[in-house]
Coordinates of C-alpha atoms in Angstrom, one line a residue:
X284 CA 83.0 -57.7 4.4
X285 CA 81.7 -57.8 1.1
X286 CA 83.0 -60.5 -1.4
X287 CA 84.4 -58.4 -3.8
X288 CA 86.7 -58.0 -1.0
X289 CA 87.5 -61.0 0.1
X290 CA 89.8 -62.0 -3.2
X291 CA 92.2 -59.3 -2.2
X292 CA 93.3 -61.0 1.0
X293 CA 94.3 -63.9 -0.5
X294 CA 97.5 -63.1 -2.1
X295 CA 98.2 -67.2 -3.6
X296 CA 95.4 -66.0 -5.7
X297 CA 97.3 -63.1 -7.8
X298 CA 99.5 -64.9 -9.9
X299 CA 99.6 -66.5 -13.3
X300 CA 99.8 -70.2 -13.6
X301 CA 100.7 -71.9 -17.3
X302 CA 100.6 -68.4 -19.1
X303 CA 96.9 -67.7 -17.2
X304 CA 95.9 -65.8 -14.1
X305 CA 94.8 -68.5 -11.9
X306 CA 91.5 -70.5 -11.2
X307 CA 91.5 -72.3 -7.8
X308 CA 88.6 -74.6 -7.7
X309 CA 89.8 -77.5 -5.7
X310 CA 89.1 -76.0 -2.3
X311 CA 87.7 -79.3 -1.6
X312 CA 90.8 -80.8 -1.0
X313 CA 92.4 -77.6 0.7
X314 CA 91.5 -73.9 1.0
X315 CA 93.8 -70.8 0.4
X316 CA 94.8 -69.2 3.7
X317 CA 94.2 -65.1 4.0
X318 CA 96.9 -62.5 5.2
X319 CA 95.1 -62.7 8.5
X320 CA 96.3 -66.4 8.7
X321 CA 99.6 -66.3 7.8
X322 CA 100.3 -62.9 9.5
X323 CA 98.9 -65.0 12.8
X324 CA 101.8 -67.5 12.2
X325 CA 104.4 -65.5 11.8
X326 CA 103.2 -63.6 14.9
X327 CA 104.2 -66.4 16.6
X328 CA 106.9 -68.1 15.5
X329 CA 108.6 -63.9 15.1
X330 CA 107.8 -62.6 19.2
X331 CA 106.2 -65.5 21.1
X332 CA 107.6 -68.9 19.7
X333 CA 107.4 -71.1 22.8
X334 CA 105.7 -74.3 24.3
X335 CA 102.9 -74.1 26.0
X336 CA 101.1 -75.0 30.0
X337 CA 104.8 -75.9 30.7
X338 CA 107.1 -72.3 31.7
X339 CA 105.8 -69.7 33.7
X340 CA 108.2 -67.0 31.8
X341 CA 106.2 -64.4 29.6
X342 CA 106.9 -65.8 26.2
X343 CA 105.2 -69.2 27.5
X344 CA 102.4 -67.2 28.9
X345 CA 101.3 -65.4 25.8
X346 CA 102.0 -68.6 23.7
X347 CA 99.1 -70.9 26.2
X348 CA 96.9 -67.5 26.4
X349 CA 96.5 -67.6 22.4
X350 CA 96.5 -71.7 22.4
X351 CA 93.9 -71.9 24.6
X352 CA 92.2 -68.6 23.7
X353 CA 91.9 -70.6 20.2
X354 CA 90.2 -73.0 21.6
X355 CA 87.8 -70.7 23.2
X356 CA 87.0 -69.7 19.4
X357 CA 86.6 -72.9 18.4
X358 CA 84.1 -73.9 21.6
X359 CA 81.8 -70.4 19.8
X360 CA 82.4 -71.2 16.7
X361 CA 80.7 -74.9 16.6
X362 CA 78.4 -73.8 19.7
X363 CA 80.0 -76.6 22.0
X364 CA 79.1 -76.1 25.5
X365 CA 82.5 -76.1 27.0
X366 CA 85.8 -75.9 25.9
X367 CA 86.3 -79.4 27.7
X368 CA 84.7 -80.6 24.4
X369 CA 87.4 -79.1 22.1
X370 CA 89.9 -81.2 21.6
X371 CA 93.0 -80.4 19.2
X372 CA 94.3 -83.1 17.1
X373 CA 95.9 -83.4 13.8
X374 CA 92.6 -83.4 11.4
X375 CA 89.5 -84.8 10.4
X376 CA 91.4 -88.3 9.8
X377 CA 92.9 -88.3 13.4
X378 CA 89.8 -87.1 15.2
X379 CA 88.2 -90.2 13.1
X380 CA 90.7 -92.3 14.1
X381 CA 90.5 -91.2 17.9
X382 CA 86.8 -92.2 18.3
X383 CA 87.1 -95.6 16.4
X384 CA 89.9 -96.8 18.4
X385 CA 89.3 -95.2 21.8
X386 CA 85.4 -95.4 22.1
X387 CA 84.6 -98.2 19.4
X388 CA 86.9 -100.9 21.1
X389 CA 85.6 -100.0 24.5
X390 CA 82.0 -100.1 23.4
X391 CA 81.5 -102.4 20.7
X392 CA 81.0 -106.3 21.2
X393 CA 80.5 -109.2 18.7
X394 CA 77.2 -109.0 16.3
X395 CA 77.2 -105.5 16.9
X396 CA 76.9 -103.0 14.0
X397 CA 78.2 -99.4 13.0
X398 CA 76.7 -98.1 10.4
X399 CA 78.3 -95.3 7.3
X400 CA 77.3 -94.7 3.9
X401 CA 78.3 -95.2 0.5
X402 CA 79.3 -91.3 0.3
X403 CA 81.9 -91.5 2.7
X404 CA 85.6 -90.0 2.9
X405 CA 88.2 -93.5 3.0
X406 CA 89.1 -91.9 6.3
X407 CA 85.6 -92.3 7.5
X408 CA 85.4 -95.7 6.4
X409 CA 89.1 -97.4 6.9
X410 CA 89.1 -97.0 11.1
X411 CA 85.5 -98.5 11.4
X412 CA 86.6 -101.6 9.0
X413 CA 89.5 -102.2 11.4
X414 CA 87.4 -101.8 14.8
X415 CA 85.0 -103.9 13.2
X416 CA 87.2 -106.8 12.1
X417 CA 88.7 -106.4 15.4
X418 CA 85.5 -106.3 18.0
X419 CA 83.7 -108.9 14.9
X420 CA 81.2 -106.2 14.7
X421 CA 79.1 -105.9 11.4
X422 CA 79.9 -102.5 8.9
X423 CA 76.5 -101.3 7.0
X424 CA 75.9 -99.1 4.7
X425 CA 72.6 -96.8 4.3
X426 CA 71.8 -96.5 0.9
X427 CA 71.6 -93.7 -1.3
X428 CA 68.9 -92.0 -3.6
X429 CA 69.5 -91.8 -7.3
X430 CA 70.4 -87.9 -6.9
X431 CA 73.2 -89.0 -4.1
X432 CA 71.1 -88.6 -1.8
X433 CA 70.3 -90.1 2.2
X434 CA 66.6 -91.2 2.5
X435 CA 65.2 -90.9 5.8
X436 CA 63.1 -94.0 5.3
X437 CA 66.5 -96.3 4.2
X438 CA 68.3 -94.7 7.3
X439 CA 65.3 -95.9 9.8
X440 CA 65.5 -99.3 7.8
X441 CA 69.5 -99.9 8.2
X442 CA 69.9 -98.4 12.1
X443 CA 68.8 -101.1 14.3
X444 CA 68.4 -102.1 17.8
X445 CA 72.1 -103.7 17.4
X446 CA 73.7 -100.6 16.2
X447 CA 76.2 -98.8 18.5
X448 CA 77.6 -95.9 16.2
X449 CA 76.3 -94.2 13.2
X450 CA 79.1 -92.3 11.6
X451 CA 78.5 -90.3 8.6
X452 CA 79.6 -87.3 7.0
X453 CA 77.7 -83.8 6.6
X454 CA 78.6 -83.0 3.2
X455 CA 79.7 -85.2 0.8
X456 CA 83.3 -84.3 -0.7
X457 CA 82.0 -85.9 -4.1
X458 CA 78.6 -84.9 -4.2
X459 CA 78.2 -81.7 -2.5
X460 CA 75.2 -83.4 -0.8
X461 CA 73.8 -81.8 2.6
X462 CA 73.5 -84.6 4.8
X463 CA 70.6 -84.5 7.5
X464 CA 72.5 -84.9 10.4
X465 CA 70.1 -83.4 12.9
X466 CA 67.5 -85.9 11.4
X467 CA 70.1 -88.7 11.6
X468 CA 71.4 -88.3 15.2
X469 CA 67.6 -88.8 16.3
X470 CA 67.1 -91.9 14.7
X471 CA 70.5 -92.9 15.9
X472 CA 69.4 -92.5 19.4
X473 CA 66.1 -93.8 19.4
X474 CA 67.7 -96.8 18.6
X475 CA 70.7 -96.6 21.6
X476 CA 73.1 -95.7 18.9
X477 CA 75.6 -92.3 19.5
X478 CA 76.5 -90.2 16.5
X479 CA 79.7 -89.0 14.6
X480 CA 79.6 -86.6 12.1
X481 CA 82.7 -86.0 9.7
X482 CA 82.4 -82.2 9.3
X483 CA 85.7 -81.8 7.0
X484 CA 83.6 -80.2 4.1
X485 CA 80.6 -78.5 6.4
X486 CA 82.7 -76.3 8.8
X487 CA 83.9 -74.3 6.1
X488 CA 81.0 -73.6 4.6
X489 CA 78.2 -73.2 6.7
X490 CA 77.0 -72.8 10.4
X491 CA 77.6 -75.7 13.0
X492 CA 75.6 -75.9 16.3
X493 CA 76.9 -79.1 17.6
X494 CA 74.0 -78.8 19.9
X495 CA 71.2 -78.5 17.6
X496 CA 72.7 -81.3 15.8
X497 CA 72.6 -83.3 18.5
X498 CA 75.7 -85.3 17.5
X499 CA 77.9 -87.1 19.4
X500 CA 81.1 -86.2 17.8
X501 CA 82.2 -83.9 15.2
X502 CA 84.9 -83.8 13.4
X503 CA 86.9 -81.1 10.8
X504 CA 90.1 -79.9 9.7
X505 CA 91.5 -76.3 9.9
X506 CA 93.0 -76.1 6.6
X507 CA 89.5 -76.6 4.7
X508 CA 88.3 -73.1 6.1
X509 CA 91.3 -71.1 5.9
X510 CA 94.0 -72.6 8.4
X511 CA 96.5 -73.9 8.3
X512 CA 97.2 -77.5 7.6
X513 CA 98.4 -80.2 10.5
X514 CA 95.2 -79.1 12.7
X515 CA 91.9 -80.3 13.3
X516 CA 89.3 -80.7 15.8
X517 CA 87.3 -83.1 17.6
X518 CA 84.2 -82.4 19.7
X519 CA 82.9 -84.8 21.6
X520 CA 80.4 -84.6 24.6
X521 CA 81.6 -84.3 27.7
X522 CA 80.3 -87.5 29.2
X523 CA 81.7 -89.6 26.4
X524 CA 85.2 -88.1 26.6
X525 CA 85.3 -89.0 30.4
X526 CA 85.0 -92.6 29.7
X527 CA 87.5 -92.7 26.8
X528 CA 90.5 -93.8 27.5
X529 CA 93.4 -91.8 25.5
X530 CA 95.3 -93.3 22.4
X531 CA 98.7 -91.4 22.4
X532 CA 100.3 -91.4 25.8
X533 CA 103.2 -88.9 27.2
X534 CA 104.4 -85.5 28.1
X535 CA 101.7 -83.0 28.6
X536 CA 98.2 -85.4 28.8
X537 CA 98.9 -87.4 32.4
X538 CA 98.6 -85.9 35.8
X539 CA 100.9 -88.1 37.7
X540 CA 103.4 -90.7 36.5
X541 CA 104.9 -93.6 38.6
X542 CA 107.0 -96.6 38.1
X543 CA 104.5 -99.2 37.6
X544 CA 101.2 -96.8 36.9
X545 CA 100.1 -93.4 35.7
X546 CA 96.8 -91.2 35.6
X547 CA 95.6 -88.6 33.1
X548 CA 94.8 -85.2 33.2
X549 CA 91.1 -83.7 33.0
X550 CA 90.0 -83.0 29.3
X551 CA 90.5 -82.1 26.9
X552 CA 94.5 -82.4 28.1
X553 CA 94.0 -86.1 28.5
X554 CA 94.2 -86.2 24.6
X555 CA 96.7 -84.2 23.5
X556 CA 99.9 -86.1 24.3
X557 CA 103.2 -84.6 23.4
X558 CA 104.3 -80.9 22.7
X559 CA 100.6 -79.7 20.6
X560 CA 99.9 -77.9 17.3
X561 CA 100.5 -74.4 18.5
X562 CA 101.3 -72.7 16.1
X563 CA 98.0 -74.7 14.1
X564 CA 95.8 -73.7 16.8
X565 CA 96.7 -70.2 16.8
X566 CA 96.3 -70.0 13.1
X567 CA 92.6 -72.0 13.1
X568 CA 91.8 -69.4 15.5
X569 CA 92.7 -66.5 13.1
X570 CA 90.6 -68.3 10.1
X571 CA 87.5 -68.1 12.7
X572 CA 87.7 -64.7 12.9
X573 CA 87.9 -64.1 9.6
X574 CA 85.0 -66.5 9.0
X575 CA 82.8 -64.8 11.2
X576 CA 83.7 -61.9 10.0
X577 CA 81.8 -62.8 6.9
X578 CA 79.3 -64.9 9.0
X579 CA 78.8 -68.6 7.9
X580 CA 75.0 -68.2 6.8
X581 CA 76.5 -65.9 4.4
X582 CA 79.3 -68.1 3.0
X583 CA 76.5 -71.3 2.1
X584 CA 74.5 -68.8 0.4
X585 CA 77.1 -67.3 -1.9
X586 CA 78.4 -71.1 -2.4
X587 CA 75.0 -71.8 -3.0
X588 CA 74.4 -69.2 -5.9
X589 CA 77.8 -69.8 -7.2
X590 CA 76.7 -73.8 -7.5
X591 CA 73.2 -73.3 -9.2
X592 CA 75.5 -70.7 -11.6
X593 CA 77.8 -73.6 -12.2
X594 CA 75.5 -76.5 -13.2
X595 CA 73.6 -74.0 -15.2
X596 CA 76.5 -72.7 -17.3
X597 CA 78.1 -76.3 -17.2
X598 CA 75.2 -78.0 -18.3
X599 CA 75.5 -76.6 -21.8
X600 CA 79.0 -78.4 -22.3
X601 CA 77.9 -81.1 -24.7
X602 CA 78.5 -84.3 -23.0
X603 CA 79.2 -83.2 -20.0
X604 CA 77.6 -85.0 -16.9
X605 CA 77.1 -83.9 -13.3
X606 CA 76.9 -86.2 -9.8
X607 CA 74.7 -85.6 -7.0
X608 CA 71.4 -83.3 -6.4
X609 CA 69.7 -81.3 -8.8
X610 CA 69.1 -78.7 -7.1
X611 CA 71.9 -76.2 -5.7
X612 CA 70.6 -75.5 -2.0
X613 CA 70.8 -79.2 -1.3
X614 CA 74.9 -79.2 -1.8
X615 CA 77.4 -77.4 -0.8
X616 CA 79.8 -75.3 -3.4
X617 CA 81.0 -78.7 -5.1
X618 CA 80.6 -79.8 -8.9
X619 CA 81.7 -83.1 -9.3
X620 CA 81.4 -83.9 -13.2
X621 CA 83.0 -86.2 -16.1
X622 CA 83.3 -85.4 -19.9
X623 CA 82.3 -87.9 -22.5
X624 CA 85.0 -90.4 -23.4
X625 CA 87.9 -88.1 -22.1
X626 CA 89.4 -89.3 -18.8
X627 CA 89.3 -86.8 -16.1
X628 CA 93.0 -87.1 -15.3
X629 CA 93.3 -85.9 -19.5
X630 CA 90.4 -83.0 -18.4
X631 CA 92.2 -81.5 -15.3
X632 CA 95.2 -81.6 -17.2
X633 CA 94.1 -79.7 -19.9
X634 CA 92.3 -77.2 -17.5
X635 CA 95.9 -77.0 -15.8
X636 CA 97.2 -75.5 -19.3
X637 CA 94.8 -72.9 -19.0
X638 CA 95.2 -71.6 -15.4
X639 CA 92.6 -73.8 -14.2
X640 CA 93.2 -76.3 -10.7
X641 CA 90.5 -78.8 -10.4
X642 CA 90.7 -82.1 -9.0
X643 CA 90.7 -85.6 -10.7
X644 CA 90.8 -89.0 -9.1
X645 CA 88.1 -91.3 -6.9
X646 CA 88.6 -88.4 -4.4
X647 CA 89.5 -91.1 -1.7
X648 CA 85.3 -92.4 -2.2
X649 CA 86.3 -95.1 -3.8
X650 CA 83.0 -96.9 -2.9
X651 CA 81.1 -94.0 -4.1
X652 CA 82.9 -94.5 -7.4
X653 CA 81.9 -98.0 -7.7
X654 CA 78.3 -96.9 -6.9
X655 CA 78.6 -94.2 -9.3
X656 CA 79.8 -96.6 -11.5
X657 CA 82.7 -95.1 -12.7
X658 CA 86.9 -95.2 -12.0
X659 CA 87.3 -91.3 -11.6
X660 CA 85.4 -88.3 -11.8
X661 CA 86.7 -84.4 -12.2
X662 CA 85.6 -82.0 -9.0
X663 CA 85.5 -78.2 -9.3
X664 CA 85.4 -77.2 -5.5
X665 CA 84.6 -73.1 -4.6
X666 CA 85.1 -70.8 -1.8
X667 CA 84.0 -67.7 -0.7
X668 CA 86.8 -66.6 -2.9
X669 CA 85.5 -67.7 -6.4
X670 CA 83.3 -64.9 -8.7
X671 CA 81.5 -66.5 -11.7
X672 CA 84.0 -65.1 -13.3
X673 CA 86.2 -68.4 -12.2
X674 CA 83.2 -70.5 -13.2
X675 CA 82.6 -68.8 -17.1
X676 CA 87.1 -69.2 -17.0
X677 CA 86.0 -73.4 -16.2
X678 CA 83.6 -73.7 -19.0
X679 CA 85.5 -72.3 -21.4
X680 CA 88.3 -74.7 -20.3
X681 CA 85.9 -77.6 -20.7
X682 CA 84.8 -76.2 -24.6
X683 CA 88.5 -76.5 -25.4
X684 CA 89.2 -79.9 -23.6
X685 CA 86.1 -81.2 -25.5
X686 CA 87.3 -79.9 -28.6
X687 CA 90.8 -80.5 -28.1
X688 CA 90.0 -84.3 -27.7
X689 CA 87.4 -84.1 -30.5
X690 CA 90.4 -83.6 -33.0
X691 CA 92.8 -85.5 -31.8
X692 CA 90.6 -88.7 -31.7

């Protein structure tokens, strides 16, 4: 598929917003879904709307054939080695949530540490506060480089002997920044540590082999790579998902129930309690196949082009100030920027009026904003959907913010 094709399956995208055709760039925070998607939903819901693993009648076959057949996708699509691995949750945030609560209070004791970084997503900071207040373990923070960057050297220093999870993200949601989590999971390791890896903003965007990685657990969202919202994933390795104990208990994830005492049933059922995301599952599987359809290697690199095309173009807006790495192939397709003395709630606004969606806000970083040394920053986010024609649209937007502000003040 060739991405002058790709627009056309997007049908959110042919409309005029404000007066303008429209500008998505805040894929960051969630991507548009393609006909293939939403015709996969209504699929279901129209001819085979039922539970699943529960009736043997043929509606509740077909619907547990394309549940589990999307999980099957998934397994291929992150390279796990079993679909024991792949376990459906609600997103990123719950999959977080999942391993903080289930494997950090069964492994962690007092004096022991768990290590993020200033870059982090709130929802890959909040659970490991609370575990860590909880078990009295101690929360570090690797440092970053001036460009937003993760030094190897600064990670060796801050994992120690004493640390029991490192838990980091791949790509930063602010920065763009390619983490190196293959690099990371090995000094993790070395030092008795496992690994999580927050993949919200890398699964979209490029190719995952949980097994070259070496990580522990990974974690991402559907609607960030053209699913639909309410579904995520988390991988975890097999031998670590034996020993966790489940956090949601009920229908569906136990094996046999008695009065006083109940056992669970082999993974990944154990943790998915309740009646699942179906209907999500079924529509993540549909974005993977149009994903791979374009093939992921392909996606980085147009993001990448599309991000050096950016900061060029966007560098010649007169006080206008990009975050994170200099150069494009070390982020992913994410421009996080601010404009002199006009606050970036004022600039998305503004862009708004002309068709444009960007985000404004901490982008829920908050300690990356105090690092930064700022309260907010503006965030153009693309997809495999964006031409530079979207990008020349944004730099036009910021001329006339700038000089919009210029004459009022």
């Amino acid at each position: 598929m060739k991405y002058s094709e790709v627009r056309q399956y997007f049908p959110i995208l042919d409309q005029e917003v404000n007066g303008h055709p429209l500008v998505y760039l805040d894929s960051a925070a969630t991507s548009q879904k393609p006909v293939q998607v939403i015709e996969a939903l209504d699929r279901y819901y129209r001819e085979y709307n039922s539970n699943v693993h529960r009736g043997v009648h043929t509606l509740g076959t077909r619907a547990t054939d394309q549940y589990e057949g999307a999980r099957e996708k998934v397994r291929k699509f992150i390279n796990a080695p079993s679909t024991e691995e792949v376990i459906f949750t609600r997103g990123t945030t719950t999959s977080l949530n999942t391993v903080a609560a289930s494997f950090g209070r069964a492994n962690l004791e007092e004096g022991d540490e768990i290590v993020i970084s200033y870059m982090e997503h709130h929802s890959n900071i909040i659970p490991w506060q609370q575990v860590a207040k909880e078990k009295k373990a101690v929360l570090k923070y690797i440092p970053l480089q001036k460009d937003g960057t993760i030094d190897l050297e600064d990670a060796q220093n801050t994992i120690t002997s004493k640390t029991k999870i490192v838990s980091i993200m791949h790509v930063s949601n602010v920065l763009g920044t390619i983490n190196p989590i293959k690099e990371l999971a090995a000094i993790a390791h070395q030092n008795g540590a496992i690994m999580v890896v927050d993949g919200a903003q890398s699964a979209p965007h490029m190719k995952i082999d949980v097994q070259d990685l070496n990580c522990d657990f990974f974690a991402f969202s559907a609607h960030k790579m053209c699913g639909p919202t309410g579904i995520g994933v988390l991988y975890g390795k097999k031998e670590l998902l034996e020993d966790m104990e489940p956090v949601e208990f009920g229908g569906e994830m136990i094996d046999f129930v008695g009065l006083q005492e109940s056992t669970w049933k082999e993974l990944p059922w154990k943790f998915e309690a309740g009646t699942p995301i179906i209907a999500g599952a079924i529509g993540l599987g549909a974005a993977i196949d149009f994903l791979n359809e374009i093939g992921p290697d392909e996606i980085l690199a147009y993001e990448h082009r599309l991000a050096a095309y950016g900061m060029e173009k966007m560098s010649s807006v007169a006080g206008l100030k990009i975050y994170g790495p200099e150069q494009a192939e070390q982020r992913a397709g994410v421009i996080t920027f601010n404009l002199d003395d006009v606050h970036p709630h004022d600039v998305a606004t503004v862009l708004d009026a002309e068709g444009i969606a960007v985000r404004a806000g901490h982008h829920c970083a908050q300690p990356l904003m105090k690092w930064l040394d700022v309260s907010a920053t503006a965030r153009a986010s693309f997809y495999l959907y964006n031409t530079e024609q979207d990008i020349d649209r944004l730099v036009d937007g910021l001329v006339k913010t700038k000089e919009y502000f210029t004459n009022v003040f």
